[in-house]
């Protein structure tokens, strides 16, 4: 399975990863043979990259994931219903949120050794809900690594899932900046939910605070920012960099996002939490094409927990440029070949 730009996808290619609609239903299932119409539709709804099956590497398995497809669908559906309720001025169902979080907690704890890999395909319609799910999953995994207890993990997970509930269709107060406004509104909304701990509301309130005091809305520093909020600040930043990038450019690749975040350590982001995060994220996910320092190109096929920047790369070698079928391959484990490095992510 390869991760490719939509412009490189051709009719007849086999979809490698299921794509979800905004309500959590399947938009297009894995293993479907793509047609010209399907490819055109995927581009129209804002998809820029997808996973496709690679006939030259049929044995490459999809990278292990922390959450099951069933849990992902349930969370996306719940977030869709929650945000629809908020947009229409209605109360959302706290119990339903709590139930999907219970399932998420079970899976995150069970799969705590699995590297973070955000490989769900985003569309313009589902990106808001995928963002909430990703931030929730990653934050919970960090909480497990920081030895939070079950009650703490649940508060953290709910706060992370709902960190942006103050955003939908709100009128700005005159003279107020949007980032500050959505945090205050999210705090007020969640604070009114008596079923929830007040700490959950503080995640919405503080997730844009910076440890050096330059953040919003109150300019808090260091430990003045609650631990849950410092965790969500890290995971929210990472997913935003993958989704929208920054003012300097478009969406970043995982290794680029990690490099950008390392530059924020101790200023924008908590250093210890960021260090924990960087140990748990898959910097070069399975299926990504890379160029090595040996000038060879290959595809990432395996990962190492604790060494996310040193994956296993399969290099393909053809006897000649014309011989497409006669292909030999060998694998280079960068954890063992310490003098070989990934120079570039291709495509």
CSV table of C-alpha atoms in Angstrom, one decimal:
chain,number,residue,atom,x,y,z
A,1,UNK,CA,0.0,0.0,0.0
A,2,UNK,CA,1.3,3.4,-1.0
A,3,UNK,CA,0.4,6.9,0.1
A,4,UNK,CA,0.1,9.0,-3.1
A,5,UNK,CA,-0.9,12.4,-4.4
A,6,UNK,CA,-4.4,12.4,-6.1
A,7,UNK,CA,-2.8,13.7,-9.3
A,8,UNK,CA,-0.9,10.4,-9.5
A,9,UNK,CA,-3.9,8.2,-9.1
A,10,UNK,CA,-5.2,6.4,-12.2
A,11,UNK,CA,-8.4,4.7,-13.2
A,12,UNK,CA,-8.0,1.0,-12.2
A,13,UNK,CA,-6.0,1.7,-9.0
A,14,UNK,CA,-7.3,-0.1,-5.9
A,15,UNK,CA,-8.2,2.0,-2.9
A,16,UNK,CA,-6.1,1.0,0.1
A,17,UNK,CA,-7.9,2.8,2.9
A,18,UNK,CA,-11.6,3.4,3.6
A,19,UNK,CA,-12.8,7.0,3.3
A,20,UNK,CA,-15.5,8.2,5.7
A,21,UNK,CA,-18.4,10.6,5.2
A,22,UNK,CA,-19.2,13.4,7.6
A,23,UNK,CA,-21.8,11.3,9.5
A,24,UNK,CA,-19.3,8.4,10.1
A,25,UNK,CA,-20.7,6.3,7.3
A,26,UNK,CA,-18.4,4.8,4.7
A,27,UNK,CA,-18.0,7.0,1.6
A,28,UNK,CA,-15.8,4.7,-0.3
A,29,UNK,CA,-14.5,1.3,1.0
A,30,UNK,CA,-11.0,-0.1,0.8
A,31,UNK,CA,-10.3,-2.5,-2.0
A,32,UNK,CA,-12.6,-0.7,-4.4
A,33,UNK,CA,-11.3,-0.3,-8.0
A,34,UNK,CA,-11.2,3.4,-8.7
A,35,UNK,CA,-12.9,4.8,-11.8
A,36,UNK,CA,-12.4,8.2,-13.5
A,37,UNK,CA,-15.7,9.4,-11.9
A,38,UNK,CA,-14.6,8.3,-8.4
A,39,UNK,CA,-11.2,10.0,-8.8
A,40,UNK,CA,-12.9,13.2,-10.0
A,41,UNK,CA,-15.3,13.1,-7.1
A,42,UNK,CA,-12.6,12.6,-4.5
A,43,UNK,CA,-10.7,15.6,-5.9
A,44,UNK,CA,-13.9,17.7,-5.8
A,45,UNK,CA,-14.6,17.0,-2.1
A,46,UNK,CA,-11.1,18.2,-1.2
A,47,UNK,CA,-9.0,15.0,-1.0
A,48,UNK,CA,-5.4,15.5,-2.0
A,49,UNK,CA,-3.8,12.2,-1.0
A,50,UNK,CA,-5.0,8.6,-0.7
A,51,UNK,CA,-3.7,5.1,0.0
A,52,UNK,CA,-3.7,2.7,-3.0
A,53,UNK,CA,-2.7,-0.9,-3.2
A,54,UNK,CA,0.8,-1.5,-4.7
A,55,UNK,CA,0.9,-4.6,-6.9
A,56,UNK,CA,4.7,-4.6,-6.7
A,57,UNK,CA,4.5,-4.9,-2.9
A,58,UNK,CA,1.4,-7.0,-2.1
A,59,UNK,CA,2.8,-8.2,1.2
A,60,UNK,CA,3.0,-4.7,2.7
A,61,UNK,CA,0.5,-4.6,5.5
A,62,UNK,CA,-1.4,-1.6,6.7
A,63,UNK,CA,0.3,0.0,9.7
A,64,UNK,CA,-1.3,-1.1,13.0
A,65,UNK,CA,-3.8,1.4,14.3
A,66,UNK,CA,-4.7,2.5,17.8
A,67,UNK,CA,-8.5,2.8,17.1
A,68,UNK,CA,-10.7,0.3,15.3
A,69,UNK,CA,-12.8,1.2,12.3
A,70,UNK,CA,-16.0,0.7,14.4
A,71,UNK,CA,-14.8,3.1,17.1
A,72,UNK,CA,-13.7,5.7,14.5
A,73,UNK,CA,-17.1,5.7,12.9
A,74,UNK,CA,-18.9,6.0,16.2
A,75,UNK,CA,-16.7,9.0,17.3
A,76,UNK,CA,-17.1,10.8,13.9
A,77,UNK,CA,-20.9,10.2,14.1
A,78,UNK,CA,-21.0,11.5,17.7
A,79,UNK,CA,-19.0,14.6,16.9
A,80,UNK,CA,-21.3,15.3,13.9
A,81,UNK,CA,-24.4,15.1,16.1
A,82,UNK,CA,-22.7,17.1,18.9
A,83,UNK,CA,-21.7,20.0,16.6
A,84,UNK,CA,-25.0,20.0,14.8
A,85,UNK,CA,-26.7,20.4,18.2
A,86,UNK,CA,-24.4,23.2,19.2
A,87,UNK,CA,-24.9,25.0,15.9
A,88,UNK,CA,-28.7,24.9,16.3
A,89,UNK,CA,-28.5,26.2,19.9
A,90,UNK,CA,-29.6,22.9,21.4
A,91,UNK,CA,-28.0,20.9,24.2
A,92,UNK,CA,-25.8,17.9,23.2
A,93,UNK,CA,-26.0,14.4,24.7
A,94,UNK,CA,-23.3,14.1,27.4
A,95,UNK,CA,-24.0,10.5,28.0
A,96,UNK,CA,-23.5,9.6,24.3
A,97,UNK,CA,-20.1,11.4,24.4
A,98,UNK,CA,-19.1,9.6,27.5
A,99,UNK,CA,-20.0,6.2,26.0
A,100,UNK,CA,-17.9,6.6,22.9
A,101,UNK,CA,-15.0,7.8,25.1
A,102,UNK,CA,-15.2,4.6,27.1
A,103,UNK,CA,-14.7,2.6,24.0
A,104,UNK,CA,-11.8,4.9,22.9
A,105,UNK,CA,-10.2,4.5,26.3
A,106,UNK,CA,-10.3,0.7,26.2
A,107,UNK,CA,-8.7,0.6,22.8
A,108,UNK,CA,-6.0,3.2,23.5
A,109,UNK,CA,-5.0,1.4,26.7
A,110,UNK,CA,-4.9,-1.9,24.9
A,111,UNK,CA,-2.9,-0.5,22.0
A,112,UNK,CA,-0.6,1.8,24.0
A,113,UNK,CA,2.5,0.5,22.3
A,114,UNK,CA,1.2,1.3,18.8
A,115,UNK,CA,2.8,4.3,17.2
A,116,UNK,CA,0.6,7.3,16.4
A,117,UNK,CA,-0.3,7.3,12.7
A,118,UNK,CA,-3.0,9.6,11.4
A,119,UNK,CA,-3.9,7.9,8.1
A,120,UNK,CA,-7.6,8.6,7.7
A,121,UNK,CA,-8.4,10.5,4.5
A,122,UNK,CA,-9.7,14.0,5.2
A,123,UNK,CA,-12.4,15.7,3.1
A,124,UNK,CA,-13.6,19.3,3.5
A,125,UNK,CA,-16.7,17.9,5.3
A,126,UNK,CA,-15.1,15.4,7.7
A,127,UNK,CA,-11.9,17.2,8.7
A,128,UNK,CA,-13.5,19.0,11.7
A,129,UNK,CA,-14.5,15.7,13.2
A,130,UNK,CA,-11.4,13.8,12.3
A,131,UNK,CA,-9.4,16.6,14.0
A,132,UNK,CA,-11.4,16.2,17.2
A,133,UNK,CA,-11.0,12.4,17.1
A,134,UNK,CA,-7.2,12.6,16.4
A,135,UNK,CA,-6.6,15.1,19.1
A,136,UNK,CA,-8.6,13.0,21.5
A,137,UNK,CA,-6.8,9.7,20.6
A,138,UNK,CA,-3.3,11.2,20.8
A,139,UNK,CA,-4.0,13.1,24.0
A,140,UNK,CA,-5.3,9.9,25.7
A,141,UNK,CA,-2.2,8.0,24.5
A,142,UNK,CA,0.0,10.6,26.1
A,143,UNK,CA,-2.0,10.5,29.2
A,144,UNK,CA,-1.5,6.8,29.5
A,145,UNK,CA,2.3,7.3,29.0
A,146,UNK,CA,2.2,9.9,31.8
A,147,UNK,CA,0.5,7.4,34.1
A,148,UNK,CA,-2.8,9.2,34.6
A,149,UNK,CA,-5.5,7.1,36.3
A,150,UNK,CA,-8.7,6.0,34.7
A,151,UNK,CA,-10.7,9.0,35.9
A,152,UNK,CA,-8.1,11.5,34.8
A,153,UNK,CA,-7.8,9.8,31.4
A,154,UNK,CA,-11.5,10.1,30.9
A,155,UNK,CA,-11.6,13.8,31.7
A,156,UNK,CA,-8.6,14.4,29.5
A,157,UNK,CA,-10.2,12.4,26.6
A,158,UNK,CA,-13.6,14.2,26.8
A,159,UNK,CA,-11.8,17.6,27.1
A,160,UNK,CA,-9.6,16.8,24.1
A,161,UNK,CA,-12.6,15.6,22.0
A,162,UNK,CA,-14.6,18.7,22.7
A,163,UNK,CA,-11.7,21.3,22.8
A,164,UNK,CA,-13.1,23.2,19.8
A,165,UNK,CA,-16.8,23.1,20.7
A,166,UNK,CA,-16.8,26.9,21.0
A,167,UNK,CA,-16.1,27.4,17.3
A,168,UNK,CA,-19.2,26.5,15.3
A,169,UNK,CA,-21.1,29.5,13.7
A,170,UNK,CA,-20.6,31.9,16.6
A,171,UNK,CA,-21.0,35.7,16.3
A,172,UNK,CA,-17.8,37.5,17.4
A,173,UNK,CA,-18.0,40.0,20.2
A,174,UNK,CA,-17.0,43.4,18.8
A,175,UNK,CA,-13.3,43.9,19.2
A,176,UNK,CA,-12.7,40.3,20.2
A,177,UNK,CA,-10.3,38.0,18.3
A,178,UNK,CA,-11.7,34.7,17.0
A,179,UNK,CA,-9.1,32.4,18.8
A,180,UNK,CA,-9.9,34.0,22.2
A,181,UNK,CA,-13.6,34.0,21.5
A,182,UNK,CA,-13.9,30.3,20.7
A,183,UNK,CA,-12.0,29.3,23.8
A,184,UNK,CA,-14.2,31.4,26.1
A,185,UNK,CA,-17.3,30.2,24.5
A,186,UNK,CA,-16.2,26.6,24.7
A,187,UNK,CA,-15.4,27.0,28.3
A,188,UNK,CA,-18.8,28.5,29.1
A,189,UNK,CA,-20.6,25.8,27.2
A,190,UNK,CA,-18.7,22.9,28.9
A,191,UNK,CA,-18.8,24.5,32.3
A,192,UNK,CA,-22.6,24.4,32.2
A,193,UNK,CA,-22.6,20.7,31.7
A,194,UNK,CA,-22.9,19.4,35.3
A,195,UNK,CA,-22.2,15.9,34.2
A,196,UNK,CA,-18.7,17.0,33.3
A,197,UNK,CA,-15.7,17.9,35.5
A,198,UNK,CA,-14.7,21.5,35.4
A,199,UNK,CA,-11.3,20.4,34.2
A,200,UNK,CA,-12.9,19.3,30.9
A,201,UNK,CA,-14.0,22.9,30.4
A,202,UNK,CA,-10.5,24.2,31.1
A,203,UNK,CA,-9.1,22.1,28.2
A,204,UNK,CA,-11.3,24.2,25.9
A,205,UNK,CA,-10.3,27.3,27.8
A,206,UNK,CA,-6.5,26.8,27.9
A,207,UNK,CA,-5.4,24.8,24.9
A,208,UNK,CA,-4.0,27.9,23.1
A,209,UNK,CA,-2.0,29.0,26.1
A,210,UNK,CA,1.8,28.9,25.6
A,211,UNK,CA,4.2,27.8,28.4
A,212,UNK,CA,6.2,31.0,27.9
A,213,UNK,CA,3.1,33.2,28.6
A,214,UNK,CA,2.6,34.4,25.0
A,215,UNK,CA,-0.6,32.4,24.4
A,216,UNK,CA,-4.4,33.1,24.7
A,217,UNK,CA,-6.7,33.9,26.3
A,218,UNK,CA,-5.0,34.8,29.6
A,219,UNK,CA,-1.2,34.5,28.9
A,220,UNK,CA,-0.7,31.8,31.5
A,221,UNK,CA,2.8,30.3,31.9
A,222,UNK,CA,4.2,26.8,32.7
A,223,UNK,CA,2.3,24.9,35.4
A,224,UNK,CA,-0.4,27.7,35.5
A,225,UNK,CA,-1.7,25.8,32.5
A,226,UNK,CA,-3.4,22.6,33.5
A,227,UNK,CA,-1.7,19.4,32.5
A,228,UNK,CA,-4.6,18.3,30.3
A,229,UNK,CA,-4.4,21.6,28.4
A,230,UNK,CA,-0.6,21.3,27.9
A,231,UNK,CA,-1.2,17.8,26.5
A,232,UNK,CA,-3.9,18.9,24.1
A,233,UNK,CA,-1.8,21.9,23.0
A,234,UNK,CA,0.8,19.4,21.7
A,235,UNK,CA,-1.6,17.1,19.9
A,236,UNK,CA,-3.7,20.0,18.6
A,237,UNK,CA,-0.7,21.6,17.1
A,238,UNK,CA,0.5,18.4,15.4
A,239,UNK,CA,-2.9,17.6,13.8
A,240,UNK,CA,-3.3,21.3,12.7
A,241,UNK,CA,0.1,21.2,11.0
A,242,UNK,CA,-0.8,18.0,9.2
A,243,UNK,CA,-4.2,19.4,8.2
A,244,UNK,CA,-3.7,23.0,7.4
A,245,UNK,CA,0.0,23.7,7.9
A,246,UNK,CA,1.0,27.2,8.9
A,247,UNK,CA,1.2,30.7,7.6
A,248,UNK,CA,4.4,29.9,5.7
A,249,UNK,CA,2.8,27.2,3.6
A,250,UNK,CA,0.3,24.3,3.2
A,251,UNK,CA,-0.1,21.0,5.2
A,252,UNK,CA,3.1,19.4,6.5
A,253,UNK,CA,4.2,15.8,6.4
A,254,UNK,CA,4.7,14.1,9.8
A,255,UNK,CA,8.5,14.6,9.9
A,256,UNK,CA,8.1,18.2,8.9
A,257,UNK,CA,5.5,18.8,11.6
A,258,UNK,CA,7.7,17.2,14.2
A,259,UNK,CA,10.6,19.4,13.2
A,260,UNK,CA,8.4,22.5,13.5
A,261,UNK,CA,7.2,21.4,16.9
A,262,UNK,CA,10.7,20.8,18.2
A,263,UNK,CA,11.3,24.5,17.5
A,264,UNK,CA,8.4,25.3,19.8
A,265,UNK,CA,9.7,23.3,22.7
A,266,UNK,CA,9.8,25.3,26.0
A,267,UNK,CA,8.2,28.3,24.4
A,268,UNK,CA,4.8,27.4,22.9
A,269,UNK,CA,4.8,23.7,23.9
A,270,UNK,CA,5.7,21.9,27.2
A,271,UNK,CA,9.1,20.3,26.7
A,272,UNK,CA,8.5,17.1,28.6
A,273,UNK,CA,5.1,16.4,27.0
A,274,UNK,CA,6.5,17.1,23.6
A,275,UNK,CA,9.4,14.7,24.2
A,276,UNK,CA,6.9,12.0,25.2
A,277,UNK,CA,4.9,12.7,22.1
A,278,UNK,CA,7.9,12.5,19.7
A,279,UNK,CA,8.6,9.0,21.1
A,280,UNK,CA,5.1,7.9,20.2
A,281,UNK,CA,4.5,9.3,16.7
A,282,UNK,CA,5.2,7.5,13.5
A,283,UNK,CA,7.4,10.1,11.7
A,284,UNK,CA,7.6,8.1,8.4
A,285,UNK,CA,4.4,6.0,8.2
A,286,UNK,CA,4.1,2.7,6.3
A,287,UNK,CA,3.5,3.3,2.6
A,288,UNK,CA,5.4,6.6,2.3
A,289,UNK,CA,8.0,6.7,-0.5
A,290,UNK,CA,11.4,8.0,0.7
A,291,UNK,CA,14.9,8.8,-0.7
A,292,UNK,CA,17.8,7.5,1.4
A,293,UNK,CA,21.2,9.1,1.9
A,294,UNK,CA,22.5,6.2,-0.3
A,295,UNK,CA,20.5,7.8,-3.1
A,296,UNK,CA,18.3,4.8,-3.3
A,297,UNK,CA,14.5,5.2,-3.2
A,298,UNK,CA,12.1,2.9,-1.4
A,299,UNK,CA,8.9,2.5,0.6
A,300,UNK,CA,8.6,2.5,4.4
A,301,UNK,CA,7.3,-1.0,5.4
A,302,UNK,CA,7.9,-1.3,9.2
A,303,UNK,CA,8.3,0.7,12.4
A,304,UNK,CA,10.2,0.6,15.7
A,305,UNK,CA,8.6,1.8,18.9
A,306,UNK,CA,11.0,4.2,20.6
A,307,UNK,CA,12.8,4.9,17.3
A,308,UNK,CA,10.1,6.5,15.1
A,309,UNK,CA,12.6,8.2,12.9
A,310,UNK,CA,14.4,4.9,12.0
A,311,UNK,CA,11.8,2.8,10.1
A,312,UNK,CA,12.4,-0.2,7.9
A,313,UNK,CA,12.6,0.7,4.2
A,314,UNK,CA,12.1,-1.6,1.2
A,315,UNK,CA,14.2,-0.7,-1.8
A,316,UNK,CA,13.1,-1.9,-5.2
A,317,UNK,CA,15.7,-2.7,-7.8
A,318,UNK,CA,14.9,-3.4,-11.5
A,319,UNK,CA,17.4,-5.0,-13.8
A,320,UNK,CA,16.7,-2.3,-16.4
A,321,UNK,CA,14.4,0.7,-16.9
A,322,UNK,CA,12.3,-1.3,-19.4
A,323,UNK,CA,11.8,-4.4,-17.2
A,324,UNK,CA,8.8,-3.6,-15.0
A,325,UNK,CA,8.1,-7.1,-14.0
A,326,UNK,CA,11.6,-8.3,-13.0
A,327,UNK,CA,11.9,-6.6,-9.7
A,328,UNK,CA,14.1,-7.5,-6.8
A,329,UNK,CA,13.8,-5.9,-3.4
A,330,UNK,CA,15.7,-5.7,-0.2
A,331,UNK,CA,14.9,-4.2,3.2
A,332,UNK,CA,17.1,-1.7,5.0
A,333,UNK,CA,16.4,-1.4,8.8
A,334,UNK,CA,17.5,2.1,9.7
A,335,UNK,CA,17.7,1.1,13.4
A,336,UNK,CA,20.5,-1.3,12.5
A,337,UNK,CA,22.1,0.7,9.6
A,338,UNK,CA,22.9,3.7,11.6
A,339,UNK,CA,24.8,5.5,8.9
A,340,UNK,CA,21.9,5.5,6.5
A,341,UNK,CA,19.3,8.3,6.8
A,342,UNK,CA,16.1,9.4,5.1
A,343,UNK,CA,16.9,12.5,3.0
A,344,UNK,CA,13.5,13.2,1.5
A,345,UNK,CA,9.9,12.1,1.5
A,346,UNK,CA,8.8,11.7,-2.2
A,347,UNK,CA,5.4,12.5,-3.7
